[in-house]
Coordinates of C-alpha atoms and ligand atoms in Angstrom, one line a residue:
M1 CA 11.2 33.6 -10.0
A2 CA 10.1 30.8 -7.8
E3 CA 11.5 31.0 -4.3
V4 CA 13.5 27.9 -3.1
A5 CA 12.2 26.5 0.2
L6 CA 14.4 23.4 0.4
Q7 CA 17.6 22.7 -1.3
M8 CA 19.7 19.6 -0.9
T9 CA 23.0 19.3 -2.8
G10 CA 25.6 16.5 -3.1
V11 CA 23.8 14.1 -0.8
N12 CA 25.5 10.7 -0.4
K13 CA 24.5 7.9 1.9
S14 CA 25.7 4.3 2.2
F15 CA 24.5 1.4 4.4
G16 CA 27.2 -1.1 5.2
G17 CA 29.3 -0.2 2.1
V18 CA 26.3 -0.1 -0.3
K19 CA 25.7 3.3 -1.8
V20 CA 22.0 4.1 -1.8
L21 CA 22.2 7.8 -2.6
K22 CA 24.7 9.1 -5.1
D23 CA 25.4 12.8 -5.3
V24 CA 21.7 13.7 -5.1
D25 CA 20.6 17.3 -5.7
F26 CA 17.0 18.1 -5.0
E27 CA 15.2 21.3 -4.8
V28 CA 11.6 22.3 -3.8
Y29 CA 10.0 25.7 -4.3
K30 CA 7.8 27.5 -1.9
G31 CA 4.2 26.9 -2.9
E32 CA 4.7 23.8 -4.9
V33 CA 3.8 20.2 -4.6
H34 CA 6.9 18.3 -5.8
G35 CA 6.4 14.6 -6.7
L36 CA 9.3 12.2 -6.0
V37 CA 8.9 8.9 -7.9
G38 CA 11.1 5.8 -8.5
E39 CA 11.1 2.1 -8.2
N40 CA 11.1 0.3 -4.8
G41 CA 14.4 0.7 -3.2
A42 CA 15.4 3.7 -5.4
G43 CA 16.1 5.8 -2.3
K44 CA 13.1 8.1 -2.0
S45 CA 12.5 7.4 1.7
V46 CA 16.1 7.4 2.7
L47 CA 16.7 10.7 0.9
M48 CA 13.9 12.4 2.8
K49 CA 15.0 10.8 6.0
T50 CA 18.5 12.2 5.7
L51 CA 16.8 15.6 5.7
M52 CA 14.8 14.8 8.8
G53 CA 17.8 13.5 10.7
V54 CA 16.5 10.0 10.9
H55 CA 19.5 8.9 8.8
H56 CA 22.7 10.8 8.8
P57 CA 24.1 11.4 5.4
D58 CA 27.8 10.7 4.6
S59 CA 27.9 14.1 2.9
G60 CA 25.5 16.8 1.6
R61 CA 24.3 20.3 2.2
Y62 CA 20.8 21.1 3.3
I63 CA 19.3 24.6 3.0
V64 CA 15.8 25.4 4.4
G65 CA 14.4 28.8 4.0
G66 CA 17.8 30.2 2.9
K67 CA 19.6 28.9 6.0
E68 CA 22.0 25.9 6.0
V69 CA 20.8 23.2 8.4
R70 CA 21.7 19.7 9.4
F71 CA 19.1 18.2 11.7
A72 CA 20.4 15.8 14.3
S73 CA 17.0 14.2 14.9
P74 CA 13.4 14.4 13.6
A75 CA 12.5 16.3 16.8
E76 CA 15.0 19.0 15.8
A77 CA 13.6 19.1 12.2
Q78 CA 10.1 19.4 13.5
R79 CA 11.0 22.3 15.7
Q80 CA 12.4 24.0 12.6
H81 CA 9.0 23.3 10.9
V82 CA 10.3 20.5 8.6
S83 CA 7.9 17.6 9.0
M84 CA 7.3 14.2 7.4
V85 CA 4.5 11.6 7.2
Y86 CA 6.5 8.3 7.2
Q87 CA 5.7 5.4 5.0
E88 CA 5.8 3.1 8.0
F89 CA 3.6 4.1 10.9
G90 CA 5.2 5.0 14.2
L91 CA 2.1 5.2 16.3
V92 CA 2.0 3.8 19.9
Q93 CA -0.9 1.3 19.9
F94 CA -1.9 1.6 23.5
L95 CA -2.0 5.4 23.7
S96 CA -4.8 7.7 22.5
V97 CA -4.9 9.6 19.3
A98 CA -4.2 12.9 21.0
E99 CA -1.4 11.4 23.1
N100 CA 0.2 10.2 19.8
I101 CA -0.2 13.5 18.1
F102 CA 1.3 15.4 20.9
M103 CA 3.8 12.7 22.0
G104 CA 6.6 14.2 24.1
R105 CA 5.1 17.7 24.1
L106 CA 1.7 17.3 25.7
P107 CA 0.4 20.8 26.7
S108 CA 1.1 21.4 30.4
R109 CA 0.8 24.2 32.9
R110 CA 2.9 24.2 36.1
G111 CA 3.9 20.6 35.6
M112 CA 0.3 19.4 35.1
I113 CA -0.6 17.9 31.8
R114 CA -3.6 19.5 30.2
R115 CA -5.2 16.6 28.4
G116 CA -8.3 18.6 27.6
K117 CA -6.2 21.0 25.6
A118 CA -4.5 18.2 23.7
Y119 CA -7.9 16.7 22.8
E120 CA -9.1 20.1 21.6
E121 CA -6.0 20.8 19.5
S122 CA -6.2 17.2 18.1
S123 CA -9.8 17.6 17.2
K124 CA -9.0 20.8 15.2
L125 CA -6.2 19.1 13.3
L126 CA -8.3 16.0 12.5
E127 CA -11.3 18.1 11.5
M128 CA -9.1 20.0 9.0
L129 CA -8.2 16.7 7.4
G130 CA -11.9 15.9 7.2
S131 CA -11.3 13.0 9.6
E132 CA -13.9 11.6 11.9
V133 CA -11.5 10.0 14.3
S134 CA -12.0 10.8 18.0
P135 CA -8.9 12.2 19.8
R136 CA -9.8 10.0 22.7
A137 CA -9.8 6.7 20.7
L138 CA -7.0 4.2 21.3
I139 CA -4.8 3.7 18.3
A140 CA -5.2 -0.1 18.6
D141 CA -8.9 0.2 18.0
L142 CA -8.6 2.2 14.8
K143 CA -8.6 0.8 11.3
V144 CA -5.6 1.4 9.1
A145 CA -7.2 4.3 7.2
D146 CA -7.8 6.2 10.5
Q147 CA -4.3 5.5 11.7
Q148 CA -3.0 7.0 8.5
E149 CA -5.1 10.1 9.2
V150 CA -3.6 10.3 12.7
E151 CA -0.1 10.1 11.2
I152 CA -0.9 13.0 8.9
A153 CA -2.4 15.0 11.7
R154 CA 0.7 14.5 13.8
A155 CA 3.1 15.5 11.1
F156 CA 1.0 18.5 10.4
S157 CA 0.8 19.6 14.0
Y158 CA 4.3 21.0 13.7
D159 CA 3.1 23.8 11.5
P160 CA 5.5 22.8 8.7
V161 CA 7.1 25.0 6.1
V162 CA 8.5 21.9 4.4
F163 CA 6.1 19.0 4.5
V164 CA 7.2 15.5 3.2
M165 CA 4.5 12.9 2.6
D166 CA 5.8 9.4 1.9
E167 CA 2.9 7.3 0.4
P168 CA 0.3 9.2 2.4
T169 CA -2.7 7.7 0.6
S170 CA -1.9 4.0 0.6
A171 CA -4.5 3.2 3.2
L172 CA -7.0 5.9 2.4
S173 CA -10.4 5.6 0.7
F174 CA -11.5 7.5 -2.4
D175 CA -13.3 10.2 -0.3
E176 CA -10.4 10.5 2.2
I177 CA -8.0 11.0 -0.7
R178 CA -10.2 13.8 -2.2
H179 CA -10.2 15.5 1.2
L180 CA -6.5 15.2 1.6
F181 CA -5.9 16.6 -1.8
D182 CA -8.1 19.6 -1.1
L183 CA -6.0 20.3 2.0
V184 CA -2.7 19.8 0.2
R185 CA -3.8 22.3 -2.5
S186 CA -4.8 24.9 0.0
L187 CA -1.5 24.5 1.9
R188 CA 0.4 24.9 -1.3
D189 CA -1.5 28.0 -2.1
K190 CA -0.5 29.4 1.3
G191 CA 3.2 28.8 0.4
M192 CA 4.0 25.5 1.9
A193 CA 6.6 23.4 0.1
I194 CA 5.3 19.8 -0.2
V195 CA 7.2 16.7 -1.3
Y196 CA 4.9 14.0 -2.4
I197 CA 6.2 10.4 -2.7
S198 CA 3.8 7.9 -4.4
H199 CA 3.7 4.9 -6.7
K200 CA 0.2 5.9 -7.7
L201 CA 1.1 7.8 -10.8
D202 CA -2.5 9.1 -11.4
E203 CA -2.2 10.9 -8.1
V204 CA 1.2 12.2 -9.0
F205 CA -0.3 13.7 -12.2
E206 CA -3.3 15.1 -10.3
I207 CA -1.6 16.8 -7.4
T208 CA 2.0 17.7 -8.2
D209 CA 3.4 20.8 -10.0
R210 CA 6.8 19.3 -10.7
V211 CA 8.1 15.7 -10.6
T212 CA 11.5 14.3 -10.0
V213 CA 12.5 10.7 -10.9
I214 CA 15.2 8.9 -8.8
R215 CA 16.6 5.6 -10.0
D216 CA 19.2 3.5 -8.0
G217 CA 20.0 6.5 -5.8
V218 CA 20.6 8.9 -8.8
I219 CA 18.4 11.7 -9.8
V220 CA 17.3 11.1 -13.4
S221 CA 15.1 14.2 -14.2
T222 CA 12.9 17.0 -12.9
D223 CA 10.0 18.2 -15.1
N224 CA 6.9 20.3 -14.9
T225 CA 4.3 17.7 -14.4
S226 CA 2.1 19.2 -17.2
K227 CA 5.0 18.8 -19.7
I228 CA 5.5 15.1 -19.2
D229 CA 3.4 12.0 -19.9
V230 CA 2.9 8.9 -17.9
G231 CA 4.7 6.6 -20.4
T232 CA 7.9 8.7 -20.3
L233 CA 7.8 8.9 -16.5
M234 CA 7.5 5.1 -16.2
E235 CA 10.3 4.6 -18.7
R236 CA 12.5 6.9 -16.7
M237 CA 11.7 5.1 -13.5
T238 CA 12.3 1.6 -14.7
G239 CA 14.5 2.0 -17.8
K240 CA 11.8 -0.1 -19.7
K241 CA 8.9 0.6 -21.9
I242 CA 5.6 -0.2 -20.1
S243 CA 2.3 0.6 -21.7
A244 CA 0.2 3.0 -19.7
E245 CA -3.1 2.1 -21.3
I246 CA -4.8 -1.3 -20.9
H247 CA -6.9 -2.7 -23.6
R248 CA -8.0 -6.3 -23.1
E249 CA -8.9 -8.3 -26.1
P250 CA -11.9 -10.6 -26.0
S251 CA -9.7 -13.3 -24.5
K252 CA -9.5 -16.9 -25.3
Y253 CA -10.9 -17.2 -21.8
A254 CA -13.4 -20.0 -21.4
K255 CA -15.7 -20.6 -18.5
P256 CA -14.0 -22.9 -16.1
S257 CA -15.2 -26.5 -16.1
E258 CA -14.8 -26.8 -12.3
N259 CA -15.2 -24.5 -9.4
I260 CA -12.6 -24.1 -6.7
L261 CA -14.8 -21.8 -4.7
E262 CA -18.6 -21.3 -4.5
L263 CA -20.4 -18.9 -2.2
H264 CA -24.1 -18.9 -1.8
N265 CA -25.8 -16.0 0.0
L266 CA -22.9 -15.4 2.2
D267 CA -23.7 -12.8 4.8
A268 CA -21.6 -11.3 7.7
K269 CA -23.5 -9.0 9.9
G270 CA -22.8 -5.3 9.1
L271 CA -19.8 -6.2 6.8
F272 CA -21.3 -7.7 3.6
S273 CA -24.4 -9.4 2.5
D274 CA -25.9 -11.7 -0.1
I275 CA -22.6 -12.6 -1.7
N276 CA -22.9 -15.1 -4.5
L277 CA -19.8 -15.9 -6.5
T278 CA -17.7 -18.6 -8.0
V279 CA -14.0 -18.9 -8.7
G280 CA -13.2 -21.5 -11.2
K281 CA -10.1 -23.7 -11.6
K282 CA -7.5 -21.7 -13.6
E283 CA -9.6 -18.5 -13.1
I284 CA -8.7 -15.1 -11.7
V285 CA -11.7 -13.3 -10.4
G286 CA -11.2 -9.7 -9.6
V287 CA -13.4 -8.0 -7.0
A288 CA -13.2 -4.2 -7.6
G289 CA -14.3 -1.8 -5.0
L290 CA -13.3 1.2 -2.9
L291 CA -11.6 0.8 0.4
G292 CA -14.3 0.1 2.8
A293 CA -16.6 -1.7 0.3
G294 CA -16.2 -5.0 2.3
K295 CA -13.6 -6.7 0.1
T296 CA -11.1 -7.2 2.9
E297 CA -13.8 -8.5 5.2
L298 CA -14.9 -11.0 2.6
G299 CA -11.4 -12.3 2.3
K300 CA -11.0 -12.5 6.1
A301 CA -14.3 -14.4 6.4
L302 CA -13.1 -17.0 3.8
F303 CA -9.8 -17.3 5.6
G304 CA -11.5 -17.7 9.1
A305 CA -9.9 -14.5 10.2
L306 CA -13.0 -12.5 11.2
P307 CA -13.7 -12.1 14.9
K308 CA -15.9 -15.0 16.0
T309 CA -18.4 -12.6 17.5
I310 CA -19.6 -11.7 14.0
P311 CA -22.3 -14.0 12.8
I312 CA -21.8 -15.4 9.3
T313 CA -24.5 -17.2 7.4
G314 CA -24.7 -18.8 3.9
K315 CA -23.0 -21.6 2.1
Y316 CA -19.2 -21.8 1.5
I317 CA -18.0 -24.6 -0.8
L318 CA -14.4 -25.3 -1.5
E319 CA -13.5 -27.8 -4.1
G320 CA -17.0 -29.4 -3.9
K321 CA -17.0 -29.7 -0.1
E322 CA -18.9 -27.5 2.3
V323 CA -16.7 -25.5 4.7
D324 CA -18.0 -24.9 8.2
I325 CA -17.3 -21.2 8.3
K326 CA -18.2 -20.8 12.0
S327 CA -15.4 -23.0 13.1
L328 CA -12.9 -22.0 10.4
T329 CA -9.6 -20.6 11.6
P330 CA -6.6 -19.3 9.6
G331 CA -4.7 -22.4 10.6
K332 CA -7.4 -24.7 9.2
A333 CA -7.8 -22.5 6.1
K334 CA -4.1 -22.9 5.3
K335 CA -4.4 -26.7 5.7
M336 CA -7.3 -26.7 3.3
G337 CA -5.2 -25.0 0.7
I338 CA -6.2 -21.4 1.1
G339 CA -3.6 -18.6 0.8
F340 CA -4.3 -15.0 1.8
V341 CA -2.1 -12.1 1.0
T342 CA -3.2 -9.4 3.4
E343 CA -3.7 -5.7 2.8
D344 CA -1.9 -4.7 5.9
R345 CA 1.7 -5.8 5.7
H346 CA 2.5 -4.8 9.2
S347 CA -0.1 -6.5 11.3
E348 CA -0.5 -9.8 9.7
G349 CA 1.7 -10.4 6.8
M350 CA 5.3 -10.0 7.9
I351 CA 7.8 -10.5 10.7
A352 CA 10.1 -7.5 10.3
E353 CA 12.8 -8.7 12.7
Q354 CA 13.4 -11.9 10.6
S355 CA 15.1 -12.5 7.4
V356 CA 13.6 -12.6 3.9
S357 CA 14.1 -16.4 3.8
F358 CA 12.4 -16.9 7.1
N359 CA 9.4 -14.9 6.0
I360 CA 9.1 -16.7 2.7
T361 CA 9.5 -20.2 4.0
L362 CA 7.1 -19.7 6.9
P363 CA 3.8 -20.6 5.2
A364 CA 5.6 -23.0 2.8
L365 CA 7.2 -25.0 5.5
N366 CA 5.5 -28.2 4.4
R367 CA 7.2 -27.9 1.1
V368 CA 10.7 -27.6 2.5
T369 CA 10.6 -29.9 5.5
R370 CA 10.7 -33.6 5.9
R371 CA 9.8 -34.8 9.4
F372 CA 10.2 -31.2 10.6
V373 CA 13.8 -30.9 9.6
V374 CA 14.2 -28.0 7.3
I375 CA 16.1 -29.1 4.3
G376 CA 18.5 -26.2 3.7
R377 CA 19.2 -26.5 0.0
R378 CA 15.5 -26.9 -1.0
A379 CA 14.5 -24.0 1.1
L380 CA 17.1 -21.8 -0.4
E381 CA 16.1 -22.8 -3.9
L382 CA 12.5 -21.9 -3.1
V383 CA 13.5 -18.6 -1.6
R384 CA 15.8 -17.8 -4.5
G385 CA 12.9 -18.5 -7.0
V386 CA 10.6 -16.2 -5.1
I387 CA 13.1 -13.4 -4.8
K388 CA 13.6 -13.6 -8.6
T389 CA 9.9 -13.6 -9.3
V390 CA 9.0 -10.6 -7.3
V391 CA 12.2 -8.8 -8.3
L392 CA 13.3 -8.2 -4.7
R393 CA 15.9 -5.6 -4.2
P394 CA 18.5 -6.3 -3.0
P395 CA 18.1 -10.0 -3.8
E396 CA 19.5 -11.2 -0.5
P397 CA 17.8 -14.1 1.3
G398 CA 19.5 -13.2 4.6
R399 CA 18.6 -9.6 4.8
L400 CA 16.3 -8.6 7.7
V401 CA 12.9 -7.5 6.3
K402 CA 12.9 -4.3 8.4
L403 CA 15.9 -3.1 6.4
L404 CA 14.1 -3.3 3.1
S405 CA 12.4 -0.4 1.4
G406 CA 8.6 -0.3 1.9
G407 CA 7.7 -1.7 -1.5
N408 CA 10.2 -4.5 -1.1
Q409 CA 8.7 -5.5 2.2
K410 CA 5.4 -5.8 0.4
K411 CA 7.0 -8.0 -2.2
V412 CA 8.1 -10.4 0.6
V413 CA 4.6 -10.7 1.8
V414 CA 3.2 -11.5 -1.7
G415 CA 6.2 -13.8 -2.4
K416 CA 5.7 -15.9 0.6
W417 CA 2.2 -16.9 -0.5
L418 CA 3.3 -17.5 -4.0
A419 CA 5.6 -20.1 -2.6
T420 CA 2.9 -22.1 -1.0
Q421 CA 0.8 -24.6 -2.9
A422 CA -2.5 -23.0 -2.3
R423 CA -5.6 -24.2 -4.2
L424 CA -7.4 -20.9 -3.7
L425 CA -5.2 -17.8 -3.4
M426 CA -6.8 -14.6 -2.1
L427 CA -4.9 -11.4 -2.7
D428 CA -5.9 -8.2 -1.0
E429 CA -4.4 -5.2 -2.6
P430 CA -1.3 -7.2 -3.5
T431 CA 0.7 -4.4 -5.3
R432 CA -0.1 -1.4 -3.2
G433 CA 3.2 0.4 -2.7
V434 CA 4.9 -1.8 -5.3
D435 CA 6.5 0.0 -8.3
V436 CA 5.1 -0.3 -11.8
G437 CA 7.8 -2.7 -13.1
A438 CA 7.5 -5.2 -10.3
R439 CA 3.7 -5.0 -10.5
E440 CA 3.8 -6.4 -14.0
E441 CA 6.0 -9.3 -12.8
I442 CA 3.6 -10.1 -10.0
Y443 CA 0.7 -10.1 -12.4
D444 CA 2.5 -12.5 -14.6
V445 CA 3.2 -14.9 -11.7
I446 CA -0.4 -14.7 -10.6
T447 CA -1.6 -15.5 -14.1
Q448 CA 0.9 -18.4 -14.4
L449 CA -0.2 -19.8 -11.1
A450 CA -3.8 -19.7 -12.2
R451 CA -3.1 -21.4 -15.5
E452 CA -1.4 -24.2 -13.6
G453 CA -4.8 -24.9 -12.0
I454 CA -5.5 -22.8 -8.9
G455 CA -8.3 -20.3 -8.3
V456 CA -7.4 -16.7 -7.6
L457 CA -9.6 -14.1 -5.9
L458 CA -8.1 -10.7 -6.4
L459 CA -9.5 -8.0 -4.1
S460 CA -8.4 -4.6 -5.2
S461 CA -9.3 -0.9 -5.3
D462 CA -6.7 -0.4 -8.1
L463 CA -8.8 -0.5 -11.2
R464 CA -5.8 -0.7 -13.5
E465 CA -4.8 -3.8 -11.6
I466 CA -8.3 -5.3 -11.9
M467 CA -8.4 -4.6 -15.6
R468 CA -4.9 -6.0 -16.1
A469 CA -5.1 -9.2 -14.2
S470 CA -8.7 -10.5 -14.0
D471 CA -10.4 -13.0 -16.2
R472 CA -13.8 -11.8 -14.8
I473 CA -14.6 -8.7 -12.8
L474 CA -17.1 -8.3 -10.0
V475 CA -17.8 -4.9 -8.5
M476 CA -18.5 -4.6 -4.7
R477 CA -20.1 -1.6 -3.2
H478 CA -21.4 -1.2 0.4
G479 CA -20.9 -4.9 1.1
R480 CA -22.7 -6.2 -1.9
I481 CA -21.8 -7.4 -5.4
V482 CA -23.4 -5.0 -7.8
A483 CA -22.1 -5.9 -11.2
E484 CA -20.2 -8.5 -13.1
L485 CA -18.2 -7.7 -16.2
A486 CA -15.7 -9.0 -18.6
P487 CA -12.4 -7.0 -18.9
H488 CA -12.7 -6.6 -22.6
E489 CA -16.2 -5.1 -22.3
T490 CA -15.1 -2.3 -20.0
S491 CA -12.5 0.4 -19.4
E492 CA -10.9 1.9 -16.3
E493 CA -13.3 4.9 -16.6
K494 CA -16.4 2.8 -16.9
L495 CA -15.3 0.6 -14.1
L496 CA -14.7 3.6 -11.9
A497 CA -18.2 4.9 -12.5
I498 CA -19.6 1.6 -11.4
V499 CA -17.3 1.3 -8.4
L500 CA -18.4 4.8 -7.3
G501 CA -22.0 4.1 -8.0
E502 CA -22.4 6.9 -10.4
Q503 CA -24.1 4.5 -12.7
V504 CA -26.9 2.2 -11.6
A505 CA -25.2 -1.0 -12.5
K506 CA -27.6 -3.7 -13.6
K507 CA -27.1 -7.3 -13.0
E508 CA -28.5 -7.9 -16.5
E509 CA -25.3 -6.5 -17.9
T510 CA -23.5 -9.6 -16.8
T511 CA -21.5 -12.0 -18.8
K512 CA -22.8 -15.3 -17.6
Ligands
ATP5 N1 18.3 1.0 7.7 C1 18.8 0.5 6.6 N2 19.9 -0.3 6.5 C2 20.3 -0.8 5.4 N3 19.8 -0.6 4.2 C3 18.7 0.2 4.1 C4 18.2 0.8 5.3 N4 17.1 1.6 4.9 C5 17.0 1.5 3.6 N5 18.0 0.7 3.1 C6 18.2 0.4 1.7 O1 18.3 1.6 1.0 C7 17.7 1.5 -0.3 C8 16.8 2.6 -0.6 O2 15.6 2.4 0.3 P1 14.4 3.4 0.3 O3 13.6 3.0 1.5 O4 14.8 4.8 0.3 O5 13.6 3.0 -1.0 P2 12.3 3.7 -1.6 O6 12.7 4.4 -2.8 O7 11.6 4.5 -0.5 O8 11.4 2.5 -2.0 P3 9.8 2.1 -1.7 O9 9.1 2.7 -2.9 O10 9.8 0.6 -1.8 O11 9.4 2.7 -0.4 C9 17.1 0.1 -0.4 O12 18.0 -0.8 -1.1 C10 17.0 -0.3 1.0 O13 17.1 -1.7 1.1
MG6 MG1 10.0 4.3 0.6

């Protein structure tokens, strides 16, 4: 018999009269990785946060290692070896990696803080994760993937018996994920109980032993992962049938008559080089590549968002006119009709302290203002339209963005750009953290926008997404475009091989 490490029974939780957890029972064995899946806003994060003492449940029993517990705060949970990697980062930007990991408990002797010891311990933790981050680095100087590793190291430093990971890989690259999975497996084999929350169902199938589905705050099912297929799982999550496989027919797609975007030998020192590409009117061009392949940097360069210290050369033509990339700023780019959905919803995409309407109307203000007076009714119509399109839950324009679930925050970021009238829309990992049902809706909107006459550049490491949404696929590796393919000529596996560089992709294979 499997030994129960964590048992929660009858958990209920409401926010302002809205029930988000309804009589939830959830059990995790010692030595298992237990997947927790469900749509955005289903209650995954809130459930685990009631365990941690971040949220206080209205009722419920919690048993850890055979003893009933009710943690008043995360600090107390951590002292009892229950630890969580949160979906949203809680790192302090101006402190070092080690200070963040040992926040509030820096090693000391006779009142003196022993920073050396903190560095040493942090090094060990990071090394175990296969991370190359220096314990002395400032968080503000780290890229998102490195920050995510620090989050994991911090949660792990409490020597957990129960370890909850809420979307731990959303910012990690392929190799970093491999490393994390090796670690997770070895911890499981040592008896740790791991809760694994993710929207990436391929990961769920790879790493978990059992999987529980939660829908609208109610537990739907728990199965042995090997006994369930992805189609069934998606159906249980959404209540709809969604096909897991993607086969693209040789489409009615015709080469566009006009180009919205043309790049000739674009080069940004150390980030990408020799980029030649076009995006036609009504065309969705997918750029596939691993995290770190240079896709985000390319998007930033085209939006004028790279630091001006980085020299960029080459020709950038937007709707037939050459753009002076050296003097381009995001403000100018917006005026020229460029929209950019960024990868990192926290730093650039979203104002958490403001409402959904505020965030959505922000870049679209020229559509809802006349002589700088916001016209309420039109604004609200626009906001309602966007909320419907991205299936925001709950669909309330006035809700503060910080009170939405992680995936719903992402939908706001995507939605606000869909509401603009961009001529060229660049989307960087637009559906990361978004559930399978809402993803399909977002692809439909993107397709519809393209058909209405705009150009779309879709930058993504999600190959299913690339296969599903692109008219034409480019593969980027180490800052270069290495292949061009048509979706109907390839498959997710073939694309993965090219993305990883297992196959020497030849430019001759192109579909020009
Ligand atoms: N502090 C809060 N105040 C009010 N409502 C909240 C708060 N935190 C979460 N909610 C609501 O509780 C519900 C469940 O949210 P939760 O964050 O658990 O979703 P989730 O399953 O983790 O989704 P995702 O996949 O998007 O991360 C959502 O409707 C959310 O808006
Ligand atoms: Mg969540």
